Coordinates of C-alpha atoms in Angstrom, one line a residue:
M5 CA 51.2 57.1 170.9
G6 CA 51.4 59.6 168.3
E7 CA 53.9 57.6 166.5
N8 CA 51.2 54.5 166.2
N9 CA 48.9 57.1 165.2
P10 CA 48.9 57.2 161.3
I11 CA 45.9 59.5 161.1
G12 CA 47.7 62.3 163.1
N13 CA 50.6 61.5 161.3
H14 CA 49.4 62.0 158.3
A15 CA 47.6 65.3 159.7
T16 CA 50.8 66.2 160.1
R17 CA 52.8 65.6 157.3
S18 CA 49.9 67.2 155.2
Y19 CA 50.0 70.6 157.4
R20 CA 53.8 70.7 156.9
L21 CA 53.2 70.1 153.0
S22 CA 50.8 73.1 153.0
V23 CA 52.9 75.2 154.9
L24 CA 55.9 74.2 152.4
A25 CA 53.1 75.2 149.4
L26 CA 52.3 78.6 151.0
A27 CA 55.6 79.5 151.6
G28 CA 56.7 78.8 147.8
M29 CA 53.5 80.7 146.7
A30 CA 54.2 83.6 148.8
L31 CA 58.2 83.7 147.7
L32 CA 56.7 83.4 143.8
L33 CA 54.2 85.9 144.3
C34 CA 56.4 88.4 146.4
L35 CA 59.8 87.9 143.8
Y36 CA 57.7 87.8 141.1
C37 CA 58.3 90.7 138.6
L38 CA 60.5 92.6 141.2
D39 CA 62.7 95.1 139.2
G40 CA 59.9 95.2 136.6
G41 CA 57.3 97.8 136.1
I42 CA 58.1 101.3 136.6
G43 CA 61.0 102.7 138.3
M44 CA 61.6 103.3 141.8
D45 CA 59.2 106.2 143.3
E46 CA 60.4 109.1 145.6
H47 CA 59.9 107.0 148.7
E48 CA 62.1 104.1 147.7
C49 CA 64.7 106.3 146.2
L50 CA 64.9 107.8 150.2
V51 CA 65.8 104.1 151.4
A52 CA 67.9 102.8 148.2
E53 CA 70.1 106.1 147.7
P54 CA 71.0 106.1 151.7
A55 CA 71.7 102.1 151.4
R56 CA 73.7 103.0 148.1
E57 CA 76.1 105.8 150.2
M58 CA 76.5 103.6 153.0
L59 CA 78.1 101.0 150.6
E60 CA 80.3 103.8 148.8
S61 CA 81.5 105.2 152.5
G62 CA 81.5 102.4 154.4
D63 CA 79.9 104.4 157.1
W64 CA 76.8 102.2 158.2
M65 CA 76.3 104.1 161.4
I66 CA 74.8 107.7 160.1
P67 CA 72.8 107.7 157.0
R68 CA 73.3 110.0 154.5
F69 CA 70.9 111.3 151.2
A70 CA 72.9 113.2 148.7
G71 CA 75.5 113.6 150.9
M72 CA 73.6 115.3 154.0
V73 CA 73.1 113.4 157.0
R74 CA 69.9 111.9 157.0
L75 CA 68.6 111.2 160.7
R76 CA 64.9 111.4 160.5
K77 CA 64.3 107.9 159.5
T78 CA 65.1 104.7 161.1
P79 CA 68.1 102.7 159.5
L80 CA 66.8 99.3 159.6
P81 CA 65.6 99.4 155.7
Y82 CA 68.7 101.1 154.9
W83 CA 70.7 98.2 156.5
T84 CA 69.4 95.6 155.2
V85 CA 69.3 97.0 151.6
A86 CA 72.6 98.0 151.8
A87 CA 73.7 94.2 153.2
I88 CA 72.0 92.5 150.5
S89 CA 73.3 94.9 147.9
A90 CA 76.6 94.2 148.8
I91 CA 77.0 90.9 147.8
G92 CA 76.7 92.6 143.9
G93 CA 79.1 95.9 145.2
E94 CA 75.6 98.0 144.1
V95 CA 72.2 98.9 145.1
T96 CA 69.9 98.0 141.9
T97 CA 66.0 98.3 141.6
W98 CA 65.8 94.8 142.4
T99 CA 68.0 94.6 145.4
A100 CA 66.2 97.3 146.8
R101 CA 63.0 95.9 147.1
L102 CA 64.2 92.0 147.7
P103 CA 63.9 93.3 151.8
S104 CA 60.3 93.9 151.4
A105 CA 59.8 91.3 148.9
L106 CA 61.1 88.3 151.7
S107 CA 59.3 90.2 154.6
G108 CA 55.8 90.1 152.8
A109 CA 56.5 86.0 152.5
A110 CA 57.9 86.1 155.9
T111 CA 54.8 87.6 156.9
V112 CA 52.4 85.4 155.8
L113 CA 54.0 82.3 157.2
V114 CA 53.8 84.7 160.7
I115 CA 50.0 85.1 159.6
C116 CA 50.0 81.4 159.2
W117 CA 51.5 80.2 162.2
L118 CA 49.2 82.8 164.3
G119 CA 46.4 81.7 163.2
S120 CA 47.3 78.1 163.8
M121 CA 47.3 79.0 167.3
L122 CA 44.5 81.1 167.5
F123 CA 42.1 78.8 165.3
G124 CA 43.5 75.7 164.4
R125 CA 45.9 74.6 161.4
R126 CA 43.3 74.7 158.8
A127 CA 42.0 78.1 159.5
G128 CA 46.2 79.1 159.6
L129 CA 46.7 78.4 156.3
V130 CA 43.6 80.5 155.2
C131 CA 45.1 83.3 157.0
G132 CA 48.3 82.6 154.8
F133 CA 46.4 82.4 151.8
V134 CA 44.2 85.5 152.3
M135 CA 47.5 87.3 153.7
A136 CA 49.5 86.3 150.5
T137 CA 47.0 87.4 148.0
S138 CA 45.6 90.5 149.5
L139 CA 46.1 93.5 147.4
A140 CA 48.7 95.5 150.2
T141 CA 50.8 92.6 150.3
L142 CA 51.4 91.8 146.6
F143 CA 52.0 95.9 146.4
Y144 CA 54.3 96.9 149.3
S145 CA 56.3 93.5 148.5
H146 CA 57.3 95.0 146.0
D147 CA 58.0 98.5 146.8
A148 CA 61.3 99.4 148.5
A149 CA 59.9 101.6 151.4
A150 CA 60.0 100.7 155.0
D151 CA 56.3 99.4 155.1
M152 CA 56.5 95.7 154.5
Q153 CA 59.3 94.7 156.9
L154 CA 57.5 97.0 159.4
T155 CA 54.3 94.6 159.0
F156 CA 56.7 92.0 159.2
W157 CA 58.0 92.4 162.8
C158 CA 54.9 93.7 163.9
S159 CA 53.3 90.4 163.2
L160 CA 55.7 88.8 164.6
C161 CA 55.4 90.8 168.1
Y162 CA 51.9 89.6 168.5
A163 CA 52.5 85.7 167.3
L164 CA 55.5 85.7 170.0
F165 CA 53.8 87.5 172.5
Y166 CA 50.6 85.1 172.2
R167 CA 53.1 82.0 172.2
A168 CA 54.3 83.1 175.4
L169 CA 51.3 83.5 176.8
V170 CA 50.7 80.1 175.6
A171 CA 53.5 78.9 177.3
L172 CA 53.4 80.5 180.5
R173 CA 49.7 78.9 180.4
A174 CA 51.2 75.3 180.3
E175 CA 53.6 76.1 182.4
G176 CA 51.3 77.3 185.5
G177 CA 48.4 74.9 184.7
S178 CA 50.3 72.1 187.6
N179 CA 50.7 75.1 189.6
A180 CA 48.0 77.2 189.4
S181 CA 47.4 79.9 192.8
A182 CA 43.8 79.3 194.2
S183 CA 42.6 81.9 192.3
G184 CA 43.2 79.4 189.2
Q185 CA 46.0 82.1 187.5
P186 CA 49.7 80.8 186.5
C187 CA 52.0 81.2 189.5
P188 CA 55.4 83.0 188.3
G189 CA 58.6 81.1 189.4
E190 CA 60.0 81.8 192.5
S191 CA 61.7 85.5 191.5
G192 CA 58.5 86.7 190.3
R193 CA 59.5 85.7 186.6
P194 CA 57.6 83.8 183.9
P195 CA 58.8 80.6 183.9
A196 CA 61.7 79.7 182.0
P197 CA 60.3 78.4 178.3
A198 CA 57.5 81.6 178.4
R199 CA 60.5 83.5 179.5
W200 CA 62.4 83.1 176.2
W201 CA 58.8 83.3 174.3
F202 CA 59.0 87.1 175.5
Y203 CA 62.6 87.7 175.4
A204 CA 62.2 86.8 171.6
F205 CA 59.1 88.9 171.8
Y206 CA 61.4 92.1 172.9
A207 CA 64.1 91.6 170.3
A208 CA 60.9 91.6 167.5
F209 CA 59.9 94.5 169.1
G210 CA 63.1 96.4 169.1
A211 CA 63.3 94.9 165.3
A212 CA 60.3 96.9 164.3
M213 CA 61.2 100.1 166.0
L214 CA 64.3 100.0 164.2
A215 CA 62.5 99.5 161.0
K216 CA 60.0 102.5 161.9
G217 CA 59.7 104.1 164.8
P218 CA 57.8 105.1 166.6
M219 CA 55.3 103.0 164.4
P220 CA 55.1 99.9 167.1
G221 CA 54.3 102.3 169.8
P222 CA 50.5 102.6 168.5
V223 CA 50.5 99.4 166.4
V224 CA 51.7 96.8 168.9
A225 CA 52.4 98.1 172.4
L226 CA 49.2 100.1 173.0
P227 CA 46.9 97.3 171.9
L228 CA 49.0 94.6 174.3
L229 CA 48.9 97.0 177.0
V230 CA 44.8 97.0 177.2
Y231 CA 44.7 93.4 176.4
L232 CA 46.8 93.2 179.9
A233 CA 45.0 95.5 181.6
I234 CA 41.6 94.2 180.8
F235 CA 42.4 90.0 180.8
L236 CA 45.3 89.6 183.0
Q237 CA 44.3 91.3 186.0

């Protein structure tokens, strides 16, 4: 029926084109003058230098700063900068900030997706536009520190968790219990579609911990535990 609905097809095409335009705008804003302005500050150097030493030594397991082992921070920012810089063979201001820029643009799309699921496509596009043009996004997407990567992974956690709940409710709609709650599978686990969304959530949460642990604990895990305690009794 959807194939014979020109209005629905037009709306879908318009939404997809709008998302592409939003993605292009986000990339343009996040990549614009990435290596311009002042040089890297102290916090950026604390990411760029361990990445440089990873490239030189070939040891990607133990981060080092000025030859000294640095285990105070989680390694994902070092790995992403080193991986991108490995293409050109050296760490530069541009390659050090590129992971943050890409994370900023990706966060815009995640916020658009989450907003669309919660409030509809038009609201999702507005959410994405607000995120793309916010001062925090523009600033931290041009900063080599871990904050923008952390923001992306935490935002993705929320989007995936909500998508898993949607799949769980949809799967349980025809198999609801007497209380109206969705029934899990015979094994006590969520149905297959929802289970894969939960697996993706766990992976995103793990990446968030690698980006800047233990911040995802109070930022993601604690609010979701409160939500589950209140609404899924």
